[in-house]
GROMACS .gro file of C-alpha atoms in nm:
model
  280
    1MET     CA    1   8.145  -7.306  -2.981
    2THR     CA    2   8.436  -7.216  -2.677
    3ALA     CA    3   8.444  -7.329  -2.337
    4ASN     CA    4   8.244  -6.954  -2.285
    5SER     CA    5   7.920  -7.023  -2.480
    6LEU     CA    6   7.941  -7.333  -2.343
    7SER     CA    7   7.863  -7.244  -2.017
    8LYS     CA    8   7.701  -6.984  -2.046
    9LYS     CA    9   7.366  -7.206  -2.257
   10ARG     CA   10   7.456  -7.488  -1.930
   11LEU     CA   11   7.376  -7.148  -1.676
   12THR     CA   12   7.071  -7.066  -1.841
   13LEU     CA   13   6.919  -7.394  -1.902
   14TYR     CA   14   7.063  -7.453  -1.513
   15LEU     CA   15   6.833  -7.113  -1.423
   16GLY     CA   16   6.487  -7.218  -1.668
   17ILE     CA   17   6.527  -7.522  -1.482
   18TYR     CA   18   6.496  -7.398  -1.094
   19SER     CA   19   6.247  -7.106  -1.321
   20ALA     CA   20   5.973  -7.429  -1.454
   21LEU     CA   21   6.039  -7.665  -1.100
   22MET     CA   22   5.926  -7.318  -0.829
   23LEU     CA   23   5.616  -7.235  -1.099
   24ALA     CA   24   5.561  -7.583  -1.109
   25ILE     CA   25   5.576  -7.669  -0.699
   26TYR     CA   26   5.364  -7.376  -0.583
   27CYS     CA   27   5.093  -7.461  -0.869
   28ALA     CA   28   5.085  -7.835  -0.675
   29VAL     CA   29   5.080  -7.675  -0.369
   30TYR     CA   30   4.845  -7.443  -0.473
   31LEU     CA   31   4.654  -7.581  -0.648
   32PHE     CA   32   4.614  -7.924  -0.401
   33GLU     CA   33   4.744  -7.851  -0.062
   34PRO     CA   34   4.933  -8.198  -0.004
   35PHE     CA   35   5.034  -8.047   0.334
   36ASN     CA   36   4.840  -7.881   0.666
   37ALA     CA   37   4.740  -7.542   0.605
   38VAL     CA   38   5.025  -7.366   0.783
   39VAL     CA   39   5.329  -7.625   0.587
   40ASN     CA   40   5.110  -7.499   0.280
   41LEU     CA   41   5.184  -7.184   0.341
   42LEU     CA   42   5.502  -7.196   0.443
   43PHE     CA   43   5.595  -7.308   0.132
   44LEU     CA   44   5.350  -7.060  -0.107
   45ASN     CA   45   5.522  -6.774   0.142
   46GLY     CA   46   5.894  -6.910   0.056
   47LEU     CA   47   5.884  -6.951  -0.276
   48THR     CA   48   5.764  -6.578  -0.320
   49VAL     CA   49   6.052  -6.472  -0.087
   50LEU     CA   50   6.279  -6.734  -0.240
   51ALA     CA   51   6.237  -6.506  -0.553
   52ALA     CA   52   6.272  -6.218  -0.467
   53LEU     CA   53   6.596  -6.321  -0.280
   54VAL     CA   54   6.736  -6.445  -0.591
   55CYS     CA   55   6.669  -6.128  -0.772
   56ALA     CA   56   6.927  -5.938  -0.495
   57LEU     CA   57   7.183  -6.231  -0.412
   58LEU     CA   58   7.211  -6.183  -0.896
   59ALA     CA   59   7.201  -5.789  -0.818
   60LEU     CA   60   7.496  -5.764  -0.524
   61ARG     CA   61   7.638  -6.057  -0.726
   62ILE     CA   62   7.678  -5.757  -1.023
   63VAL     CA   63   7.795  -5.508  -0.696
   64LEU     CA   64   8.083  -5.669  -0.709
   65PHE     CA   65   8.177  -5.694  -1.066
   66TYR     CA   66   8.252  -5.307  -1.007
   67GLU     CA   67   8.536  -5.167  -0.847
   68PRO     CA   68   8.428  -4.835  -0.625
   69GLY     CA   69   8.380  -4.553  -0.834
   70GLU     CA   70   8.339  -4.764  -1.132
   71SER     CA   71   8.007  -4.638  -1.350
   72PRO     CA   72   7.839  -4.925  -1.346
   73ARG     CA   73   7.859  -4.933  -1.016
   74GLN     CA   74   7.631  -4.615  -0.868
   75VAL     CA   75   7.366  -4.776  -1.129
   76TRP     CA   76   7.378  -5.149  -0.964
   77VAL     CA   77   7.391  -5.032  -0.586
   78PRO     CA   78   7.041  -4.915  -0.493
   79PHE     CA   79   6.888  -5.119  -0.757
   80ALA     CA   80   7.086  -5.402  -0.550
   81LEU     CA   81   6.954  -5.139  -0.247
   82ALA     CA   82   6.594  -5.181  -0.378
   83PHE     CA   83   6.510  -5.558  -0.445
   84TRP     CA   84   6.677  -5.670  -0.057
   85MET     CA   85   6.425  -5.457   0.055
   86TRP     CA   86   6.177  -5.653  -0.178
   87THR     CA   87   6.315  -5.926  -0.059
   88VAL     CA   88   6.271  -5.799   0.370
   89ALA     CA   89   5.858  -5.683   0.181
   90GLU     CA   90   5.811  -6.096   0.110
   91LEU     CA   91   6.000  -6.165   0.431
   92ALA     CA   92   5.711  -5.944   0.650
   93TRP     CA   93   5.428  -5.970   0.397
   94ALA     CA   94   5.473  -6.381   0.484
   95ALA     CA   95   5.508  -6.380   0.859
   96TYR     CA   96   5.259  -6.210   0.937
   97ASN     CA   97   5.038  -6.423   0.688
   98VAL     CA   98   5.180  -6.757   0.871
   99LEU     CA   99   5.137  -6.642   1.220
  100TRP     CA  100   4.883  -6.461   1.198
  101GLY     CA  101   4.632  -6.549   0.853
  102GLU     CA  102   4.614  -6.194   0.744
  103VAL     CA  103   4.779  -5.924   0.648
  104PRO     CA  104   4.695  -5.599   0.732
  105SER     CA  105   4.656  -5.340   0.404
  106PHE     CA  106   4.927  -5.132   0.511
  107SER     CA  107   5.205  -5.275   0.647
  108PHE     CA  108   5.559  -5.289   0.741
  109ALA     CA  109   5.620  -5.438   0.392
  110ASP     CA  110   5.416  -5.179   0.226
  111ILE     CA  111   5.696  -4.942   0.415
  112LEU     CA  112   5.921  -5.185   0.201
  113TRP     CA  113   5.766  -5.205  -0.105
  114VAL     CA  114   5.687  -4.843  -0.111
  115GLY     CA  115   6.110  -4.710  -0.060
  116SER     CA  116   6.295  -4.966  -0.290
  117TYR     CA  117   6.099  -4.694  -0.582
  118LEU     CA  118   6.301  -4.407  -0.483
  119PHE     CA  119   6.621  -4.673  -0.514
  120PHE     CA  120   6.471  -4.747  -0.875
  121ALA     CA  121   6.437  -4.417  -0.962
  122VAL     CA  122   6.789  -4.246  -0.831
  123ALA     CA  123   6.884  -4.602  -1.045
  124PHE     CA  124   6.723  -4.450  -1.334
  125SER     CA  125   6.879  -4.151  -1.390
  126ARG     CA  126   7.215  -4.264  -1.259
  127GLN     CA  127   7.133  -4.557  -1.585
  128PHE     CA  128   6.982  -4.262  -1.842
  129HIS     CA  129   7.268  -4.009  -1.697
  130LEU     CA  130   7.592  -4.221  -1.815
  131LEU     CA  131   7.373  -4.321  -2.190
  132GLN     CA  132   7.348  -3.974  -2.217
  133PHE     CA  133   7.783  -3.883  -2.163
  134LYS     CA  134   7.694  -3.536  -2.011
  135ARG     CA  135   7.855  -3.432  -1.718
  136HIS     CA  136   7.600  -3.310  -1.515
  137GLN     CA  137   7.413  -3.405  -1.300
  138PRO     CA  138   7.171  -3.660  -1.282
  139PRO     CA  139   6.790  -3.542  -1.388
  140THR     CA  140   6.809  -3.689  -0.946
  141TRP     CA  141   6.468  -3.366  -0.930
  142THR     CA  142   6.316  -3.524  -1.282
  143ALA     CA  143   6.279  -3.861  -1.082
  144ILE     CA  144   6.165  -3.717  -0.707
  145ILE     CA  145   5.895  -3.494  -0.980
  146VAL     CA  146   5.761  -3.866  -1.089
  147TRP     CA  147   5.740  -4.003  -0.810
  148LEU     CA  148   5.525  -3.746  -0.636
  149PHE     CA  149   5.335  -3.809  -0.978
  150VAL     CA  150   5.269  -4.088  -0.953
  151LEU     CA  151   5.118  -4.056  -0.523
  152GLY     CA  152   4.884  -3.843  -0.600
  153LEU     CA  153   4.803  -4.068  -0.872
  154SER     CA  154   4.758  -4.347  -0.641
  155PHE     CA  155   4.557  -4.093  -0.315
  156SER     CA  156   4.323  -3.964  -0.654
  157ILE     CA  157   4.212  -4.247  -0.785
  158THR     CA  158   4.204  -4.404  -0.373
  159PHE     CA  159   3.967  -4.102  -0.368
  160TRP     CA  160   3.734  -4.119  -0.727
  161ALA     CA  161   3.716  -4.573  -0.626
  162GLY     CA  162   3.537  -4.437  -0.245
  163VAL     CA  163   3.757  -4.671  -0.121
  164SER     CA  164   3.977  -4.667   0.252
  165LEU     CA  165   4.375  -4.420   0.272
  166GLU     CA  166   4.468  -4.774   0.370
  167ALA     CA  167   4.445  -4.910   0.030
  168VAL     CA  168   4.673  -4.656  -0.188
  169ALA     CA  169   4.911  -4.885  -0.125
  170LEU     CA  170   4.725  -5.126  -0.391
  171TYR     CA  171   4.665  -4.876  -0.623
  172PHE     CA  172   5.045  -4.759  -0.615
  173TYR     CA  173   5.207  -5.037  -0.681
  174PRO     CA  174   5.153  -5.125  -1.079
  175ILE     CA  175   5.115  -4.728  -1.121
  176ALA     CA  176   5.479  -4.730  -0.970
  177ASP     CA  177   5.570  -5.084  -1.232
  178PHE     CA  178   5.460  -4.910  -1.529
  179ALA     CA  179   5.614  -4.625  -1.452
  180VAL     CA  180   5.932  -4.794  -1.420
  181GLY     CA  181   5.856  -5.028  -1.705
  182SER     CA  182   5.813  -4.695  -1.893
  183ALA     CA  183   6.142  -4.568  -1.817
  184ALA     CA  184   6.220  -4.911  -1.878
  185LEU     CA  185   6.088  -4.940  -2.246
  186LEU     CA  186   6.316  -4.614  -2.254
  187LEU     CA  187   6.669  -4.826  -2.158
  188VAL     CA  188   6.576  -5.022  -2.433
  189PHE     CA  189   6.575  -4.782  -2.660
  190PHE     CA  190   6.845  -4.644  -2.617
  191PHE     CA  191   7.027  -4.932  -2.550
  192ARG     CA  192   6.885  -5.035  -2.862
  193HIS     CA  193   6.764  -5.303  -2.758
  194GLY     CA  194   7.048  -5.435  -2.591
  195LEU     CA  195   7.139  -5.664  -2.298
  196LEU     CA  196   7.224  -5.447  -2.074
  197ALA     CA  197   6.803  -5.326  -2.093
  198ARG     CA  198   6.649  -5.643  -1.971
  199PRO     CA  199   6.711  -5.635  -1.562
  200TRP     CA  200   6.447  -5.293  -1.597
  201LEU     CA  201   6.225  -5.484  -1.859
  202GLY     CA  202   6.216  -5.724  -1.647
  203LEU     CA  203   6.042  -5.481  -1.433
  204PHE     CA  204   5.736  -5.449  -1.635
  205GLY     CA  205   5.620  -5.836  -1.547
  206PHE     CA  206   5.439  -5.648  -1.198
  207VAL     CA  207   5.252  -5.418  -1.342
  208VAL     CA  208   5.018  -5.760  -1.507
  209ALA     CA  209   5.087  -5.882  -1.120
  210ASP     CA  210   4.989  -5.598  -0.877
  211SER     CA  211   4.750  -5.443  -1.095
  212LEU     CA  212   4.662  -5.817  -1.077
  213TYR     CA  213   4.698  -5.855  -0.673
  214ALA     CA  214   4.463  -5.501  -0.668
  215TRP     CA  215   4.212  -5.569  -0.804
  216ALA     CA  216   4.185  -5.949  -0.668
  217THR     CA  217   4.170  -5.755  -0.328
  218THR     CA  218   3.927  -5.435  -0.352
  219SER     CA  219   3.645  -5.640  -0.612
  220GLY     CA  220   3.713  -5.939  -0.258
  221ALA     CA  221   3.751  -6.206  -0.527
  222TYR     CA  222   3.981  -6.400  -0.223
  223GLU     CA  223   3.697  -6.467  -0.022
  224TRP     CA  224   3.421  -6.527  -0.211
  225ILE     CA  225   3.659  -6.727  -0.400
  226THR     CA  226   3.804  -7.004  -0.225
  227HIS     CA  227   4.134  -7.020  -0.201
  228THR     CA  228   4.264  -7.251  -0.496
  229GLY     CA  229   4.012  -7.094  -0.664
  230TRP     CA  230   4.197  -7.089  -1.129
  231ILE     CA  231   4.136  -6.689  -1.062
  232THR     CA  232   4.356  -6.661  -0.715
  233LEU     CA  233   4.564  -6.966  -0.885
  234LEU     CA  234   4.625  -6.709  -1.160
  235VAL     CA  235   4.695  -6.349  -0.945
  236ASP     CA  236   4.981  -6.518  -0.758
  237ALA     CA  237   5.104  -6.784  -0.960
  238ILE     CA  238   5.190  -6.449  -1.194
  239TYR     CA  239   5.286  -6.226  -0.937
  240LEU     CA  240   5.564  -6.466  -0.832
  241LEU     CA  241   5.651  -6.560  -1.221
  242ALA     CA  242   5.729  -6.130  -1.264
  243TYR     CA  243   5.992  -6.253  -0.965
  244LEU     CA  244   6.113  -6.496  -1.287
  245PHE     CA  245   6.133  -6.254  -1.498
  246VAL     CA  246   6.315  -5.991  -1.393
  247CYS     CA  247   6.542  -6.263  -1.224
  248TRP     CA  248   6.590  -6.342  -1.643
  249GLY     CA  249   6.703  -5.939  -1.701
  250ILE     CA  250   6.978  -5.976  -1.435
  251PHE     CA  251   7.066  -6.389  -1.494
  252SER     CA  252   7.156  -6.216  -1.861
  253GLN     CA  253   7.387  -5.949  -1.717
  254TYR     CA  254   7.527  -6.105  -1.469
  255LEU     CA  255   7.595  -6.374  -1.728
  256ALA     CA  256   7.789  -6.074  -1.999
  257LEU     CA  257   8.013  -5.972  -1.708
  258ARG     CA  258   8.116  -6.320  -1.639
  259PHE     CA  259   8.215  -6.433  -1.977
  260GLY     CA  260   8.128  -6.102  -2.171
  261ALA     CA  261   7.844  -6.064  -2.444
  262ILE     CA  262   7.991  -6.333  -2.690
  263ASP     CA  263   7.779  -6.360  -2.965
  264ILE     CA  264   7.552  -6.107  -2.820
  265PRO     CA  265   7.515  -5.847  -3.046
  266HIS     CA  266   7.518  -5.452  -2.887
  267SER     CA  267   7.613  -5.099  -2.974
  268PRO     CA  268   7.863  -4.926  -2.880
  269ARG     CA  269   7.740  -4.720  -2.660
  270GLN     CA  270   7.674  -5.095  -2.451
  271ALA     CA  271   8.018  -5.219  -2.431
  272ILE     CA  272   8.070  -5.465  -2.109
  273PRO     CA  273   8.369  -5.438  -1.928
  274GLU     CA  274   8.642  -5.801  -1.970
  275PRO     CA  275   8.520  -6.016  -1.601
  276PRO     CA  276   8.757  -5.974  -1.340
  277LYS     CA  277   8.944  -6.273  -1.277
  278SER     CA  278   8.821  -6.321  -0.954
  279MET     CA  279   8.480  -6.478  -0.972
  280PHE     CA  280   8.273  -6.796  -0.903
   0.00000   0.00000   0.00000
């Protein structure tokens, strides 16, 4: 076994320990509430912010692997920007929750979350463009049409459900996640189940997480079930788990760029460049 292979296995083990500890601490604080109310909220919200921040930092590190003008950088820049927007949104949501004890139905955090999907659309269209090896412009208009459809569907569901327009964001997230997840499956097909599809496929976890959150919020589950109830724990823990799943996908790409795609089968289309000499 080569030194690179051992290093990859060791770093992967560290990621597994980090993920298990985060999930265990989150569940323990959620269920047993060992501290006062404010400290408990700081722990729970802080762990979610930390998970989002790690995803954003890993995505930024991948951006730095490439020189300006390189094609993969054009994909990873909007992808990383989207996760930085998620990180700031999680921080804003945590501030509302800790300082005021209640988060508005539509807040500054939602503006960042909704806006981030435009960057995901740009990243996906550029990634698809690179896979197709075509010289024309990426299908930007197609991406815009898709997101307009997602917005329209969100408003339609809100109208038929008879809830306020403030709830549009709640329905937007799972629909948008499903659109991104479906795009990820398309990339898996083009990558032939390869390594480079993992960061995109990781986003599919938010389809479940945001759908459960929308249900729990609109059904009043957070009001008629105590905060330490198993159902609300399941909803919130799956949301954190979705971040950890995305982190695993981005981390896989980081390892491939740092050490090379050793012992990982991939198609000729997804050739991974040699890592630069100067790195972490």
